[in-house]
XYZ file of C-alpha atoms in Angstrom:
727
model
C 75.118 31.919 83.736
C 72.602 34.717 83.418
C 72.930 35.755 87.011
C 76.726 35.808 86.709
C 76.474 37.836 83.605
C 74.118 40.305 85.383
C 76.623 40.474 88.279
C 79.405 41.269 86.027
C 77.465 43.954 84.191
C 76.590 45.451 87.541
C 80.179 45.422 88.725
C 81.172 47.062 85.460
C 78.480 49.702 85.893
C 79.564 50.442 89.422
C 83.230 50.659 88.306
C 82.340 53.050 85.506
C 80.275 55.132 87.847
C 83.177 55.191 90.345
C 85.546 56.237 87.530
C 83.207 58.965 86.576
C 82.646 60.121 90.195
C 86.587 59.965 90.674
C 87.114 62.096 87.486
C 84.491 64.680 88.799
C 86.236 64.803 92.158
C 89.420 65.915 90.619
C 90.080 69.418 91.764
C 91.703 70.289 88.358
C 88.394 69.798 86.703
C 87.272 73.014 88.587
C 90.160 75.038 86.968
C 89.123 77.052 83.911
C 92.175 78.356 82.083
C 89.911 80.470 79.882
C 88.961 82.729 82.875
C 90.567 86.039 82.158
C 91.310 85.473 78.510
C 88.901 88.157 77.363
C 88.652 91.832 78.379
C 91.910 92.773 80.156
C 92.727 89.726 82.199
C 95.626 88.791 79.901
C 95.620 85.267 80.919
C 96.008 82.268 78.426
C 94.758 78.664 78.046
C 98.062 76.953 77.282
C 99.406 73.814 78.838
C 101.410 74.538 82.012
C 103.458 72.854 84.671
C 103.546 74.381 88.268
C 106.334 76.971 88.207
C 107.710 75.543 84.973
C 109.599 77.245 82.175
C 107.386 76.181 79.355
C 103.735 77.112 78.568
C 102.824 75.925 75.100
C 99.601 77.408 73.840
C 97.705 79.122 71.022
C 98.510 82.524 69.595
C 95.609 84.426 68.092
C 97.195 87.809 67.666
C 100.137 90.127 68.151
C 101.344 93.759 67.976
C 98.863 95.264 70.497
C 98.540 95.592 74.276
C 95.796 93.146 74.379
C 97.997 90.399 73.141
C 100.407 90.445 76.220
C 99.750 86.725 76.631
C 99.140 86.117 72.908
C 95.608 85.048 73.084
C 92.067 86.563 73.125
C 89.129 84.362 73.771
C 86.831 85.994 71.014
C 89.384 85.805 68.133
C 88.328 83.687 65.156
C 91.817 82.715 63.968
C 94.705 80.784 65.564
C 98.059 81.874 64.259
C 99.883 78.830 65.598
C 101.271 77.554 68.965
C 104.116 79.218 70.943
C 106.204 77.590 73.638
C 106.017 80.131 76.437
C 104.225 83.270 77.574
C 103.455 85.604 80.404
C 100.321 85.248 82.626
C 98.338 88.403 83.113
C 101.047 90.976 82.632
C 100.611 94.470 81.147
C 103.655 94.306 78.778
C 104.231 91.649 76.176
C 107.189 89.278 75.833
C 108.029 85.660 75.222
C 105.864 83.819 72.686
C 108.887 82.160 71.225
C 108.910 79.744 68.320
C 105.553 79.751 66.700
C 104.576 76.315 65.314
C 101.855 75.998 62.649
C 100.737 72.417 61.648
C 98.673 71.920 58.555
C 97.680 69.311 56.081
C 96.031 69.384 52.575
C 96.741 72.343 50.445
C 98.353 74.824 52.836
C 99.676 78.103 51.547
C 101.748 80.992 52.671
C 99.030 82.248 54.913
C 98.680 79.477 57.533
C 96.475 81.128 60.137
C 93.365 78.972 60.613
C 89.801 79.141 61.869
C 89.106 76.665 64.549
C 86.254 74.885 66.105
C 85.347 76.545 69.405
C 83.566 73.443 70.539
C 86.695 71.418 70.208
C 88.885 74.037 72.153
C 89.498 72.676 75.617
C 92.115 73.557 78.270
C 92.867 72.241 81.721
C 95.933 72.320 83.927
C 98.746 70.733 81.904
C 96.587 70.245 78.739
C 95.326 72.122 75.658
C 93.467 70.850 72.593
C 91.655 72.344 69.480
C 90.920 71.348 66.010
C 92.003 73.700 63.208
C 89.477 73.777 60.487
C 91.402 75.395 57.576
C 94.617 73.546 58.415
C 92.799 70.132 58.906
C 94.623 69.086 62.079
C 93.708 68.317 65.677
C 96.334 69.757 68.073
C 97.104 68.588 71.596
C 99.702 70.320 73.870
C 101.171 69.323 77.265
C 104.358 70.123 79.129
C 106.946 69.249 81.673
C 108.958 71.876 83.424
C 111.452 72.414 80.557
C 109.715 70.690 77.574
C 106.600 71.603 75.460
C 105.147 68.506 73.784
C 102.790 68.736 70.729
C 100.594 66.000 69.228
C 99.232 66.706 65.748
C 96.651 64.362 64.141
C 96.282 65.264 60.543
C 92.868 64.936 58.731
C 94.274 65.181 55.200
C 97.307 64.061 53.271
C 100.493 65.982 52.854
C 101.110 66.868 56.600
C 103.673 69.712 57.373
C 104.680 71.993 60.192
C 105.760 75.681 59.790
C 108.045 77.123 62.411
C 108.313 80.833 62.616
C 111.649 81.422 64.486
C 111.232 85.181 64.511
C 107.922 85.118 66.512
C 107.504 86.720 69.809
C 104.851 88.762 71.718
C 105.602 92.514 71.009
C 103.769 95.840 70.975
C 104.194 96.716 67.327
C 105.153 95.275 63.969
C 108.465 97.189 64.084
C 109.248 95.693 67.430
C 108.530 92.216 65.801
C 111.071 92.873 63.068
C 113.636 94.065 65.481
C 113.208 91.618 68.356
C 115.691 89.019 67.209
C 119.244 90.490 67.259
C 120.924 87.265 66.366
C 119.681 83.955 65.179
C 121.367 80.641 64.744
C 119.144 77.847 63.459
C 120.813 74.428 62.934
C 119.105 71.450 61.168
C 121.258 68.692 62.770
C 119.220 65.867 61.224
C 115.838 65.066 59.631
C 114.401 64.952 63.253
C 116.337 67.552 65.055
C 116.621 71.260 64.990
C 118.682 73.320 67.472
C 119.205 77.092 67.936
C 120.362 80.139 69.732
C 118.677 83.530 69.662
C 119.562 86.821 71.226
C 116.170 88.661 71.686
C 115.268 92.093 72.657
C 111.683 92.926 73.809
C 110.712 93.749 77.395
C 114.281 92.858 78.256
C 117.409 91.484 76.529
C 117.759 87.616 76.847
C 119.346 84.615 75.267
C 117.279 81.646 74.137
C 118.652 78.180 73.431
C 116.438 75.344 72.169
C 116.158 71.936 70.647
C 113.128 70.825 68.566
C 112.676 67.100 68.173
C 110.318 65.558 65.630
C 109.021 62.003 66.366
C 109.269 61.142 62.730
C 111.682 62.394 60.196
C 110.668 65.205 57.787
C 111.291 64.489 54.130
C 111.650 68.159 52.846
C 112.109 71.642 54.103
C 111.887 75.049 52.725
C 112.196 78.649 53.794
C 109.306 80.877 53.103
C 109.072 84.727 52.951
C 106.657 86.924 54.843
C 105.725 90.602 54.751
C 107.365 91.016 58.169
C 111.135 90.916 58.089
C 113.662 89.716 60.774
C 116.888 87.992 61.417
C 115.308 84.503 62.086
C 113.772 82.402 59.286
C 110.342 80.901 58.794
C 110.532 77.297 57.645
C 108.158 74.532 56.505
C 108.949 70.861 57.351
C 107.099 68.348 55.355
C 106.374 64.771 56.344
C 105.492 61.538 54.476
C 102.238 62.356 52.637
C 100.204 59.527 54.299
C 101.487 60.335 57.971
C 98.458 60.732 60.117
C 100.163 61.767 63.408
C 103.378 63.596 64.310
C 104.561 64.555 67.701
C 107.015 67.377 68.561
C 109.087 68.219 71.547
C 110.600 71.596 72.310
C 113.099 72.197 75.112
C 114.366 75.629 76.294
C 117.477 76.609 78.158
C 118.843 80.044 79.182
C 122.296 78.587 79.143
C 123.216 76.629 76.017
C 121.924 74.246 73.296
C 123.661 71.467 75.305
C 121.586 72.508 78.271
C 118.327 72.323 76.309
C 119.277 68.922 75.159
C 119.861 67.801 78.735
C 116.549 69.142 79.808
C 114.786 67.174 77.077
C 116.619 63.948 77.803
C 115.996 64.259 81.559
C 112.266 65.054 81.380
C 110.994 63.511 78.155
C 113.192 60.754 76.769
C 110.013 58.882 75.517
C 107.247 59.860 72.977
C 104.231 58.982 75.302
C 102.176 62.221 75.147
C 99.457 60.878 77.457
C 102.100 59.960 80.069
C 103.485 63.390 80.098
C 99.907 64.820 80.343
C 99.172 62.608 83.234
C 102.259 63.628 85.117
C 101.432 67.327 84.660
C 97.942 66.668 85.744
C 98.961 64.655 88.834
C 101.391 67.433 89.849
C 98.718 70.048 89.508
C 96.327 67.925 91.457
C 98.860 67.594 94.319
C 99.132 71.487 94.559
C 95.492 72.166 94.268
C 94.686 69.566 96.924
C 96.466 71.586 99.515
C 93.234 73.478 99.758
C 89.740 71.809 100.156
C 86.580 73.916 99.983
C 82.956 73.519 100.563
C 80.776 75.816 98.401
C 78.991 76.110 95.170
C 80.294 74.987 91.741
C 80.976 78.562 90.803
C 82.881 79.192 94.127
C 85.089 76.110 93.494
C 85.752 77.209 89.919
C 86.734 80.676 90.996
C 88.868 79.483 93.800
C 90.851 76.676 92.037
C 91.247 78.790 88.894
C 92.724 81.503 91.117
C 95.115 78.995 92.757
C 96.070 77.792 89.320
C 96.929 81.214 88.081
C 98.989 81.858 91.357
C 101.206 78.731 90.701
C 101.965 79.286 87.034
C 104.887 81.599 88.229
C 107.489 82.399 89.326
C 109.308 80.147 86.762
C 112.391 78.088 87.385
C 114.774 79.055 84.542
C 117.566 76.827 85.709
C 118.464 73.695 83.704
C 118.149 70.298 85.184
C 121.669 70.399 86.188
C 121.224 73.686 88.158
C 122.971 75.916 85.525
C 121.262 79.267 84.757
C 122.079 82.525 83.082
C 122.018 85.257 85.647
C 121.260 88.994 85.784
C 124.785 89.728 84.463
C 124.298 87.467 81.498
C 126.861 85.057 82.842
C 126.283 81.347 83.435
C 126.322 80.171 87.063
C 125.293 77.080 89.009
C 122.532 77.327 91.675
C 123.540 75.988 95.117
C 119.934 74.631 95.432
C 119.401 73.469 91.984
C 116.802 76.040 90.884
C 116.751 79.701 89.929
C 113.557 81.562 89.671
C 112.447 84.479 87.519
C 109.121 86.171 86.319
C 109.118 88.244 89.566
C 106.339 90.767 89.075
C 107.035 92.219 92.430
C 105.167 95.581 92.221
C 102.148 93.374 92.057
C 102.920 90.119 93.797
C 104.566 91.327 97.097
C 101.003 92.416 98.118
C 99.296 89.010 98.292
C 100.869 86.498 96.067
C 104.100 86.129 98.049
C 102.223 86.145 101.385
C 100.172 83.274 99.910
C 103.150 81.349 98.979
C 104.257 81.450 102.558
C 101.086 79.675 103.398
C 100.302 77.325 100.497
C 103.819 76.549 99.113
C 106.156 77.272 102.091
C 108.706 74.789 100.768
C 109.322 77.052 97.904
C 109.904 80.270 99.748
C 113.562 79.762 100.617
C 114.261 79.076 96.858
C 112.463 82.150 95.790
C 114.213 84.384 98.310
C 117.640 82.959 97.786
C 117.222 83.529 94.056
C 116.464 87.194 94.818
C 119.487 87.401 97.008
C 121.778 85.823 94.338
C 120.244 88.226 91.949
C 121.119 91.263 94.140
C 124.612 90.002 94.853
C 125.120 89.714 91.042
C 123.432 92.955 89.939
C 123.729 95.188 92.869
C 120.040 95.353 94.074
C 117.045 93.099 94.704
C 114.868 92.481 91.618
C 112.260 95.012 90.679
C 110.641 93.138 87.847
C 112.808 90.286 86.733
C 112.033 88.154 83.494
C 114.173 85.335 82.179
C 116.752 86.195 84.901
C 117.087 89.830 83.658
C 115.983 93.137 85.135
C 113.183 94.916 83.237
C 113.111 97.970 85.555
C 109.316 97.887 85.212
C 107.299 99.757 87.784
C 108.381 101.535 90.969
C 109.742 100.834 94.399
C 111.919 97.851 95.030
C 109.447 95.340 96.194
C 111.894 92.514 96.423
C 112.580 94.076 99.786
C 109.126 93.288 101.319
C 109.190 89.776 99.940
C 112.674 89.119 101.346
C 111.890 90.775 104.747
C 108.578 88.871 105.090
C 110.344 85.531 104.664
C 112.997 86.594 107.250
C 110.507 87.727 109.719
C 108.582 84.497 109.306
C 111.833 82.633 109.936
C 111.936 80.440 106.952
C 114.766 78.046 107.161
C 117.698 78.118 104.739
C 117.853 81.922 104.378
C 120.971 83.695 105.708
C 119.280 86.610 107.246
C 122.519 88.711 107.516
C 123.213 88.157 103.885
C 119.590 89.003 103.073
C 119.730 92.173 105.040
C 122.949 93.340 103.405
C 121.102 93.138 99.989
C 118.036 94.861 101.369
C 120.162 97.759 102.738
C 122.165 98.027 99.484
C 119.097 98.088 97.366
C 117.785 101.111 99.328
C 120.915 103.149 99.714
C 123.010 102.477 96.659
C 122.077 104.736 93.738
C 120.991 102.932 90.545
C 119.013 103.592 87.376
C 115.691 104.000 89.263
C 116.658 105.991 92.350
C 118.800 108.744 93.585
C 118.717 108.178 97.350
C 120.703 111.204 98.212
C 117.863 113.260 96.704
C 115.286 111.237 98.560
C 116.932 111.912 101.890
C 117.848 115.472 101.095
C 114.184 116.484 100.489
C 112.333 113.678 102.439
C 110.439 112.965 99.139
C 110.947 112.912 95.371
C 110.374 116.394 94.055
C 108.293 116.455 90.841
C 110.618 119.139 89.261
C 113.557 116.778 89.692
C 111.879 113.450 89.294
C 109.640 114.025 86.221
C 107.594 110.799 86.561
C 105.696 109.282 89.464
C 107.239 111.480 92.137
C 104.337 110.958 94.625
C 103.875 107.192 94.052
C 107.722 106.625 94.222
C 107.881 108.390 97.535
C 104.908 106.406 99.007
C 106.108 102.979 97.726
C 109.742 103.496 98.789
C 108.441 104.553 102.233
C 107.019 101.058 102.492
C 110.181 99.339 101.428
C 112.001 101.414 104.020
C 109.612 100.287 106.755
C 110.294 96.704 105.771
C 114.031 97.253 105.990
C 113.562 98.887 109.410
C 111.792 95.735 110.823
C 114.578 93.411 109.647
C 117.256 95.764 110.942
C 115.575 95.746 114.290
C 115.283 91.909 114.377
C 119.034 91.769 113.589
C 119.968 94.177 116.387
C 121.042 96.949 113.969
C 119.569 99.885 115.920
C 121.192 102.666 113.855
C 119.837 101.221 110.670
C 116.529 100.660 112.264
C 116.225 104.366 113.172
C 117.415 105.437 109.708
C 114.763 103.292 107.818
C 112.012 103.930 110.196
C 112.503 107.758 109.744
C 112.467 107.213 105.983
C 109.222 105.128 106.199
C 107.505 108.320 107.441
C 108.432 110.354 104.305
C 104.882 109.884 103.006
C 103.832 112.504 105.460
C 105.795 115.147 103.547
C 103.530 114.813 100.622
C 100.240 114.671 102.549
C 98.516 117.929 101.649
C 96.399 119.095 104.787
C 94.030 121.166 102.795
C 92.913 118.517 100.295
C 93.841 115.591 102.590
C 95.358 113.828 99.677
C 98.940 112.875 98.592
C 100.158 115.666 96.336
C 103.196 116.469 94.445
C 105.776 118.900 95.874
C 108.760 120.529 94.121
C 112.311 121.085 95.360
C 111.474 124.362 96.923
C 108.673 122.903 98.944
C 105.828 124.203 96.781
C 102.672 122.055 96.062
C 101.921 121.258 92.619
C 99.596 123.776 91.104
C 97.197 123.487 89.441
C 96.305 120.361 91.221
C 93.590 118.023 89.641
C 92.931 115.374 92.244
C 90.975 113.188 89.694
C 93.445 113.461 86.706
C 94.452 109.889 85.835
C 97.687 109.307 84.033
C 100.243 106.612 83.152
C 103.453 108.175 84.051
C 105.552 106.103 81.609
C 103.599 107.431 78.583
C 102.393 110.793 79.863
C 104.394 111.929 82.830
C 102.443 112.852 86.024
C 102.905 112.387 89.625
C 101.184 108.924 90.039
C 101.741 105.433 88.775
C 98.805 104.294 86.713
C 96.431 106.259 88.889
C 95.532 109.558 90.590
C 95.655 111.316 93.898
C 92.565 109.546 95.245
C 93.832 106.172 94.554
C 97.391 106.685 95.888
C 96.681 108.606 99.091
C 95.885 105.399 100.864
C 99.242 103.724 100.005
C 100.495 103.780 103.515
C 100.463 100.113 104.479
C 103.062 100.576 107.166
C 101.439 103.320 109.187
C 97.582 103.292 108.981
C 97.362 104.872 112.356
C 99.596 107.772 111.205
C 97.556 108.417 108.150
C 94.362 108.279 110.318
C 95.929 110.984 112.469
C 96.717 113.143 109.457
C 93.158 112.816 108.240
C 91.824 114.028 111.611
C 90.930 110.839 113.383
C 89.019 107.626 112.547
C 85.713 109.298 111.598
C 87.332 111.820 109.402
C 89.462 108.989 107.859
C 86.339 106.831 107.249
C 84.431 109.837 105.756
C 87.343 110.445 103.293
C 87.410 106.860 102.527
C 83.689 106.777 101.742
C 84.283 109.469 99.193
C 86.793 107.356 97.359
C 83.980 104.671 96.597
C 81.284 107.098 95.451
C 83.181 109.775 93.466
C 82.333 108.839 89.865
C 83.529 112.192 88.302
C 84.408 111.743 84.571
C 88.231 112.262 84.871
C 90.707 113.643 82.401
C 93.166 110.904 81.282
C 96.550 111.117 79.646
C 98.674 108.405 78.345
C 97.747 104.742 78.586
C 95.392 103.974 81.382
C 94.078 100.639 80.429
C 95.329 99.118 83.619
C 93.020 101.259 85.868
C 89.941 99.108 85.756
C 87.399 97.546 88.129
C 86.173 100.876 89.280
C 83.897 101.589 92.213
C 83.973 105.298 92.344
C 87.628 106.139 92.137
C 88.701 102.887 93.727
C 90.434 100.510 91.140
C 90.309 96.742 91.895
C 91.890 96.043 88.672
C 95.156 97.820 89.742
C 97.276 96.616 92.660
C 97.702 99.849 94.659
C 94.039 99.607 95.568
C 94.110 96.083 96.806
C 94.512 96.674 100.484
C 92.206 99.711 100.699
C 88.842 98.144 101.559
C 90.483 96.541 104.654
C 91.263 100.025 105.996
C 87.617 100.193 107.066
C 88.207 97.355 109.407
C 91.211 99.032 111.031
C 89.028 102.152 111.880
C 86.220 100.050 113.385
C 83.974 99.682 110.480
C 84.278 95.970 109.401
C 80.693 96.039 108.144
C 81.794 98.286 105.300
C 84.779 96.079 104.401
C 82.193 93.089 104.273
C 79.927 95.183 101.849
C 82.713 95.954 99.554
C 84.306 92.539 99.546
C 80.918 91.064 98.452
C 80.531 93.835 95.739
C 83.907 93.116 94.351
C 83.321 89.380 94.252
C 79.995 89.831 92.516
C 81.266 92.369 89.981
C 84.861 91.366 89.300
C 85.492 87.722 89.954
C 83.354 85.688 87.595
C 84.212 82.320 86.260
C 84.043 83.181 82.609
C 86.555 84.628 79.966
C 85.721 88.174 80.688
C 85.344 87.556 84.412
C 88.471 89.369 85.541
C 88.364 93.133 85.884
C 92.082 93.768 85.139
C 95.434 92.075 84.411
C 95.854 88.928 86.625
C 99.484 90.251 87.060
C 101.328 86.917 87.662
C 98.646 85.699 90.196
C 98.278 88.923 92.351
C 94.617 89.436 91.346
C 94.035 85.729 92.153
C 95.790 85.786 95.521
C 93.653 88.811 96.466
C 90.511 86.680 95.703
C 91.773 83.733 97.592
C 92.693 85.752 100.743
C 89.437 87.579 100.672
C 87.459 84.414 100.189
C 89.067 83.136 103.390
C 88.016 86.329 105.190
C 91.398 88.094 105.759
C 94.047 89.992 103.935
C 97.728 91.155 104.554
C 97.419 94.881 104.543
C 100.912 94.989 105.897
C 102.748 92.176 104.437
C 105.682 91.987 106.853
C 103.966 92.348 110.297
C 102.748 88.721 110.294
C 99.221 89.976 110.779
C 96.167 89.618 108.537
C 93.286 92.079 108.751
C 89.929 90.214 108.930
C 87.201 91.157 106.400
C 84.353 88.807 105.735
C 84.591 85.284 104.316
C 82.834 84.490 101.007
C 82.997 80.665 100.933
C 81.288 78.470 103.648
C 84.340 76.336 104.463
C 88.014 76.353 103.438
C 90.546 73.793 104.734
C 94.326 74.234 104.134
C 96.743 71.371 104.514
C 99.831 72.605 106.310
C 103.269 71.128 107.008
C 103.456 68.692 109.888
C 100.050 67.147 109.103
C 98.329 70.332 110.461
C 95.226 71.977 109.011
C 93.890 75.425 109.150
C 90.159 75.717 108.568
C 87.847 78.659 108.033
C 84.215 78.087 108.616
C 81.541 80.724 107.953
C 78.336 79.802 109.705
C 75.114 81.076 108.029
C 76.810 82.700 105.108
C 74.334 83.627 102.395
C 73.641 86.396 99.923
C 71.938 88.342 102.678
C 74.161 87.270 105.587
C 77.365 88.986 104.499
C 78.183 90.777 107.697
C 80.324 89.281 110.567
C 78.632 88.842 113.819
C 81.361 86.996 115.864
C 84.856 85.523 115.169
C 86.580 82.885 117.142
C 89.820 81.076 116.678
C 89.978 77.644 118.318
C 87.003 78.753 120.312
C 88.420 81.923 121.669
C 86.781 85.118 120.474
C 88.561 87.514 118.401
C 87.559 91.175 118.922
C 90.496 93.057 117.246
C 89.773 91.654 113.692
C 93.382 90.247 113.507
C 94.659 86.778 112.916
C 98.356 86.146 112.888
C 100.518 84.087 110.501
C 101.645 82.008 113.444
C 98.113 81.226 114.356
C 97.385 80.029 110.761
C 100.536 77.826 110.577
C 99.934 76.310 114.005
C 96.628 74.943 112.655
C 93.256 75.325 114.027
C 89.733 76.598 113.174
C 88.768 80.264 112.456
C 84.966 80.382 112.736
C 82.638 83.268 111.671
C 78.961 83.709 112.589
C 77.390 85.669 109.788
C 74.327 87.833 109.867
C 72.181 90.086 107.636
C 72.694 93.444 109.253
C 75.784 95.551 109.948
C 77.054 95.330 113.687
């Protein structure tokens, strides 16, 4: 009997140990949603579902730029819990329906201190204990439903819902954000509503709120801030210890929100919803397996997590969505995506989707095409299905062209090209193309903001259009767009060897301060969130042409060296909080710089690329709340990290080539369609051994420092031999 008991105890011990080991082996345990929630990362620790509409999480502040995502790690108070938010953006919006649970003697001011030790977040889950409000909060989500579980520590439990709430820049914006509000108390467990909201863009929000248990009383309370939507308290039985809430959203109708709720969360099993979210995240994260340190795993999987939060499917479960024209339509493929931060994400995030989530690419691109056919041009920065007109260029173009040139199935390339061409030739609010073609650039006396940056970014879009035109046999269009793609040369000043503003008479801007840093939207100027030093290198399509203008490879490299060492204190005008992560004049925290260190490799100095990748990793990607040097920008900062960790980067996103830098993790293995794998191995990688000695792909030496998309997707092994001295 004693031996049997000992055997059973040993089995239980082994089972417990296996469970513990299994839990530790979950990749989602390496994800830290708090990374980037301090400084300017603008990330958040809420519960999410991959590409889902809902992101319930804590709000700790509002009315300032630092609260674009509604949360700062260092804040002492939680205001409540909102149902959606933006990841890493530089403009606030969403943050709809603030829910504030409390028990005991709650007053009009329901913000609460909280126990930092109890605040935990992981993919699909968030929890915290509110001290003043005496309640433990847990949050999870399905694609269309936010689920809350409140465990009250005192009697008289209640929930306050602020229907006016949203993330905005000022208190006045808050009071004016809701243009129309309809709040219906359908019964003691159901609230429905419809809001018209104006913040970053105009949008319509439909919702249903379901309480697990009936409320016994309700009241409307007044606040110092005014608005069209109410703030209501719902009280429950005084002895109630636990209440769950479900909130479902729709862009279409209240009925659509109800269908979403019924389809995804008909039950009240919070743990089951959490488990489903976690399992889905684990499936996505497991597409990549890495061998490295704990810190490297935390950095990599957190980056992958941030990448997969968006774009967001805003279609209801029946495929209905509200489009760019504010009309309801039905998606032919059942989904419709938004949160397209394309000025940022065309650079690395969309190229990363083509590798790690290829099944999604046709849905993303077909959404963009439908948007263009509805609205007249491809999305610039789309939120909630609407155009915000934020940033410059039309970088839906490179995302669409990339997918077409990579031959993703299910995309009508003729249809796609017609929208690419229309986007770059049909005048609209952002661009006068006749002016562009007349002068060969945007003159600063006619285009008062960002004339240089707009010219350079549009030239890249034109190059992308040219490649797709050539693929489809449209030779005349190819020549037209290829000529346009060289317009950047018209703003290259041969004296300063920098991109410089020029007026409609062909005169250079004088005086010319090459260091002057401005935010064109708030202060005018010729550059977008930057200066001449930062934007001169924005020639992704024609590096050889820029090298020639600079006077050859050595002159180019010397000029590039200056970018990283010039630390002159520069004059700044307007808001320049996005220009961060500085090494000299180089700004890792802002996207136009992201390809620049790889230009060294293209002029034969890969060793310098290797040095800078390591410096950026060591300084600007740390697994802690203030570890990001700038806005994550819907996963673009994270995608840069992932590509650079693997040792290559898409300098030109549409030529199907990646420029090799230097890997930062010993081994990375990607699971690909067709049971294929692509593996990157960095032999002898260490703190000292940061330079590349040799590169082979499937045993064949690579000398041109290029690996192609087709090589990656065919599967194979990319091997680096690392060493401690530059080659």
